[in-house]
Each structure stands twice: as C-alpha cells, then as structure tokens.
Coordinates of N, CA, C and O in Angstrom, one line a residue:
M1 N 0.8 -1.2 0.0 CA 0.0 0.0 0.0 C 0.9 1.2 0.0 O 1.8 1.4 0.8
K2 N 0.6 2.2 -0.9 CA 1.3 3.4 -1.0 C 0.8 4.4 0.1 O -0.4 4.7 0.1
L3 N 1.7 5.0 0.8 CA 1.3 6.0 1.8 C 1.2 7.4 1.1 O 2.0 7.7 0.2
R4 N 0.2 8.1 1.4 CA 0.0 9.5 0.8 C 0.0 10.5 1.9 O -0.6 10.3 3.0
D5 N 0.5 11.7 1.6 CA 0.5 12.8 2.5 C -0.8 13.5 2.4 O -1.1 14.0 1.4
P6 N -1.5 13.6 3.5 CA -2.8 14.3 3.5 C -2.7 15.8 3.1 O -3.6 16.4 2.6
K7 N -1.5 16.4 3.3 CA -1.3 17.8 2.9 C -1.4 18.0 1.4 O -1.6 19.1 1.0
T8 N -1.3 16.9 0.6 CA -1.3 17.1 -0.8 C -2.7 17.2 -1.4 O -3.0 17.4 -2.5
F9 N -3.7 17.0 -0.5 CA -5.1 17.0 -0.9 C -5.8 18.4 -0.7 O -6.9 18.6 -1.2
V10 N -5.2 19.3 0.0 CA -5.7 20.6 0.2 C -4.5 21.6 0.1 O -3.4 21.3 0.2
S11 N -4.9 22.9 -0.2 CA -3.8 23.9 -0.3 C -3.2 24.2 1.1 O -3.8 23.9 2.1
A12 N -2.1 24.8 1.1 CA -1.4 25.1 2.3 C -2.3 26.1 3.1 O -2.3 26.0 4.4
D13 N -3.0 27.0 2.5 CA -3.9 27.9 3.1 C -5.0 27.2 3.8 O -5.4 27.6 5.0
V14 N -5.6 26.3 3.1 CA -6.7 25.5 3.7 C -6.2 24.7 4.9 O -6.9 24.6 6.0
W15 N -5.1 24.1 4.7 CA -4.5 23.3 5.8 C -4.3 24.1 7.1 O -4.8 23.8 8.2
E16 N -3.7 25.3 6.9 CA -3.5 26.2 8.0 C -4.8 26.6 8.7 O -4.9 26.7 9.9
R17 N -5.7 27.0 7.8 CA -7.0 27.5 8.3 C -7.7 26.4 9.2 O -8.2 26.7 10.3
E18 N -7.8 25.2 8.6 CA -8.5 24.1 9.3 C -7.8 23.7 10.6 O -8.4 23.5 11.7
V19 N -6.5 23.7 10.6 CA -5.7 23.4 11.9 C -6.0 24.5 12.9 O -6.3 24.2 14.1
K20 N -6.0 25.7 12.5 CA -6.4 26.8 13.5 C -7.8 26.7 14.0 O -8.0 27.0 15.2
L21 N -8.7 26.3 13.1 CA -10.1 26.1 13.6 C -10.2 25.0 14.6 O -10.9 25.1 15.7
I22 N -9.5 23.9 14.4 CA -9.4 22.8 15.4 C -8.8 23.3 16.7 O -9.2 22.9 17.8
M23 N -7.8 24.1 16.6 CA -7.1 24.6 17.8 C -7.9 25.6 18.6 O -7.4 26.0 19.7
R24 N -9.1 26.0 18.2 CA -9.9 26.8 19.0 C -10.2 26.1 20.3 O -10.5 26.8 21.3
D25 N -10.2 24.8 20.3 CA -10.3 24.1 21.6 C -9.0 24.3 22.3 O -8.0 23.8 21.8
P26 N -9.0 24.9 23.5 CA -7.8 25.2 24.2 C -7.0 24.0 24.6 O -5.8 24.1 24.9
E27 N -7.6 22.9 24.6 CA -6.9 21.7 25.0 C -6.2 21.0 23.9 O -5.5 19.9 24.0
T28 N -6.3 21.5 22.7 CA -5.7 20.9 21.5 C -4.5 21.7 21.0 O -4.5 22.8 20.7
S29 N -3.4 21.0 21.1 CA -2.1 21.6 20.6 C -2.0 21.6 19.1 O -2.8 21.0 18.4
R30 N -1.1 22.4 18.6 CA -0.9 22.4 17.1 C -0.6 21.1 16.6 O -1.2 20.7 15.5
D31 N 0.3 20.3 17.2 CA 0.7 19.0 16.7 C -0.5 18.1 16.7 O -0.8 17.4 15.7
E32 N -1.4 18.1 17.7 CA -2.6 17.3 17.7 C -3.6 17.7 16.7 O -4.2 16.9 16.0
A33 N -3.7 19.0 16.5 CA -4.6 19.5 15.5 C -4.2 19.1 14.1 O -5.0 18.8 13.2
E34 N -2.9 19.2 13.8 CA -2.3 18.7 12.5 C -2.6 17.3 12.3 O -3.0 16.9 11.2
R35 N -2.4 16.4 13.3 CA -2.6 15.0 13.2 C -4.1 14.7 12.9 O -4.5 13.9 12.1
L36 N -5.0 15.5 13.7 CA -6.4 15.3 13.6 C -6.9 15.7 12.2 O -7.7 14.9 11.6
F37 N -6.4 16.8 11.7 CA -6.9 17.2 10.4 C -6.3 16.3 9.3 O -7.0 15.9 8.3
G38 N -5.1 15.8 9.5 CA -4.6 14.8 8.5 C -5.4 13.5 8.5 O -5.7 13.0 7.4
Q39 N -5.9 13.1 9.7 CA -6.7 11.9 9.7 C -8.1 12.2 9.1 O -8.8 11.3 8.6
T40 N -8.6 13.5 9.3 CA -9.8 13.9 8.7 C -9.8 13.8 7.2 O -10.7 13.2 6.5
I41 N -8.7 14.3 6.6 CA -8.5 14.2 5.1 C -8.4 12.7 4.7 O -9.0 12.3 3.7
A42 N -7.7 11.9 5.5 CA -7.5 10.5 5.2 C -8.9 9.8 5.2 O -9.2 9.0 4.3
Y43 N -9.7 10.2 6.2 CA -11.1 9.6 6.2 C -11.9 10.0 5.0 O -12.5 9.1 4.4
F44 N -11.9 11.2 4.6 CA -12.7 11.6 3.4 C -12.1 11.0 2.1 O -12.9 10.6 1.3
V45 N -10.8 10.9 2.0 CA -10.2 10.3 0.8 C -10.6 8.8 0.7 O -11.0 8.3 -0.3
T46 N -10.4 8.1 1.9 CA -10.7 6.7 1.9 C -12.2 6.4 1.6 O -12.5 5.5 0.8
T47 N -13.1 7.2 2.2 CA -14.5 6.9 1.9 C -14.9 7.3 0.5 O -15.7 6.7 -0.1
G48 N -14.2 8.3 0.0 CA -14.5 8.7 -1.4 C -14.0 7.6 -2.4 O -14.6 7.4 -3.4
E49 N -12.9 7.0 -2.1 CA -12.3 6.0 -3.0 C -13.0 4.6 -2.8 O -12.8 3.7 -3.6
N50 N -13.8 4.5 -1.7 CA -14.4 3.2 -1.4 C -15.9 3.5 -1.0 O -16.3 3.3 0.1
P51 N -16.7 3.9 -2.0 CA -18.1 4.3 -1.7 C -19.0 3.2 -1.2 O -20.0 3.5 -0.6
D52 N -18.6 2.0 -1.4 CA -19.5 0.9 -1.0 C -19.2 0.5 0.5 O -19.9 -0.3 1.1
T53 N -18.2 1.1 1.1 CA -17.8 0.9 2.5 C -18.0 2.2 3.2 O -17.6 3.2 2.8
L54 N -18.8 2.1 4.3 CA -19.0 3.4 5.1 C -18.4 3.3 6.5 O -19.1 3.1 7.4
P55 N -17.1 3.3 6.6 CA -16.5 3.3 7.9 C -16.8 4.6 8.6 O -16.8 5.7 8.0
G56 N -17.0 4.6 9.9 CA -17.2 5.8 10.6 C -15.9 6.2 11.2 O -15.1 5.4 11.5
P57 N -15.7 7.5 11.3 CA -14.5 8.0 12.0 C -14.5 7.8 13.5 O -15.6 7.6 14.1
S58 N -13.3 7.8 14.1 CA -13.3 7.7 15.5 C -13.9 9.0 16.1 O -14.1 10.0 15.4
K59 N -14.2 9.0 17.4 CA -14.8 10.2 18.0 C -13.9 11.4 17.8 O -14.3 12.5 17.6
K60 N -12.6 11.2 18.0 CA -11.6 12.3 17.8 C -11.6 12.8 16.4 O -11.6 14.0 16.2
V61 N -11.5 11.9 15.4 CA -11.5 12.4 14.0 C -12.8 13.0 13.6 O -12.9 13.9 12.8
D62 N -13.9 12.5 14.2 CA -15.2 13.1 13.9 C -15.2 14.6 14.3 O -15.9 15.4 13.6
K63 N -14.5 15.0 15.3 CA -14.4 16.4 15.6 C -13.8 17.2 14.4 O -14.3 18.3 14.0
G64 N -12.8 16.6 13.8 CA -12.2 17.3 12.6 C -13.1 17.2 11.4 O -13.2 18.2 10.6
V65 N -13.8 16.1 11.2 CA -14.8 16.0 10.1 C -15.8 17.1 10.2 O -16.1 17.8 9.2
H66 N -16.4 17.3 11.4 CA -17.4 18.3 11.5 C -16.9 19.7 11.4 O -17.5 20.6 10.8
S67 N -15.7 19.9 11.9 CA -15.1 21.2 11.8 C -14.9 21.6 10.3 O -15.2 22.7 9.9
F68 N -14.3 20.6 9.5 CA -14.1 20.9 8.1 C -15.4 21.1 7.4 O -15.5 22.0 6.5
M69 N -16.4 20.2 7.6 CA -17.7 20.3 6.9 C -18.4 21.6 7.2 O -19.0 22.2 6.3
L70 N -18.2 22.2 8.4 CA -18.9 23.4 8.8 C -18.2 24.6 8.2 O -18.7 25.7 8.1
D71 N -16.9 24.5 7.7 CA -16.2 25.5 7.0 C -16.5 25.3 5.5 O -15.7 24.8 4.8
T72 N -17.7 25.7 5.1 CA -18.3 25.2 3.9 C -17.6 25.5 2.6 O -17.6 24.6 1.7
I73 N -17.0 26.6 2.5 CA -16.4 27.0 1.2 C -15.1 26.1 1.0 O -15.0 25.4 -0.1
P74 N -14.2 26.0 1.9 CA -13.1 25.1 1.7 C -13.5 23.6 1.6 O -12.9 22.9 0.8
F75 N -14.5 23.2 2.3 CA -15.0 21.8 2.2 C -15.6 21.6 0.9 O -15.3 20.5 0.3
H76 N -16.4 22.5 0.4 CA -17.0 22.3 -0.9 C -15.9 22.2 -2.0 O -16.0 21.4 -3.0
Q77 N -14.9 23.0 -1.9 CA -13.8 23.0 -2.9 C -13.1 21.7 -2.8 O -12.6 21.2 -3.8
F78 N -13.0 21.1 -1.6 CA -12.3 19.8 -1.4 C -13.1 18.7 -2.1 O -12.6 17.8 -2.7
T79 N -14.4 18.7 -1.9 CA -15.3 17.6 -2.4 C -15.5 17.9 -3.8 O -15.6 17.3 -4.7

C-alpha cells in the first residue's frame, strides 16, 4: 500500500485554516490539530475511494470531520 501525505489534498492555506479552527479548543495543541486534520483528510479520501464501504471516523476524528464540513467553502472545494 502506498502512503499518501494528506497535505497534498488541500492547499497550504486551507490546511493552516483548518488546523487553526481545530485549535480553537484550548486543550488541542498544534501538533494534535495537525494529526487530527490529517486523519480527517484520510477519512474523506478513503470513503471517497471506497463508496461501498461506510467506515465511521473515531470520535476524535469526527471532531475534525465536523469542523471541516462546517467551513463550507473550503470543504465544498475539497469535495
């Protein structure tokens, strides 16, 4: 299996914006926000490539999923 960098699926500006949105939670460090958003992108890419399988994200990744989806313009451009 080939590993892919989640940063290649969004622009640097979108990456930074989404990480900062996740970091609004004062208990979330930048490192954790970056990992969480990376896993959010991995979740969307995986489900997009495998439409017959509907895996649910973990509770932690779900936080990133909802944060990204609520930022509608960047999310719409991603999808």
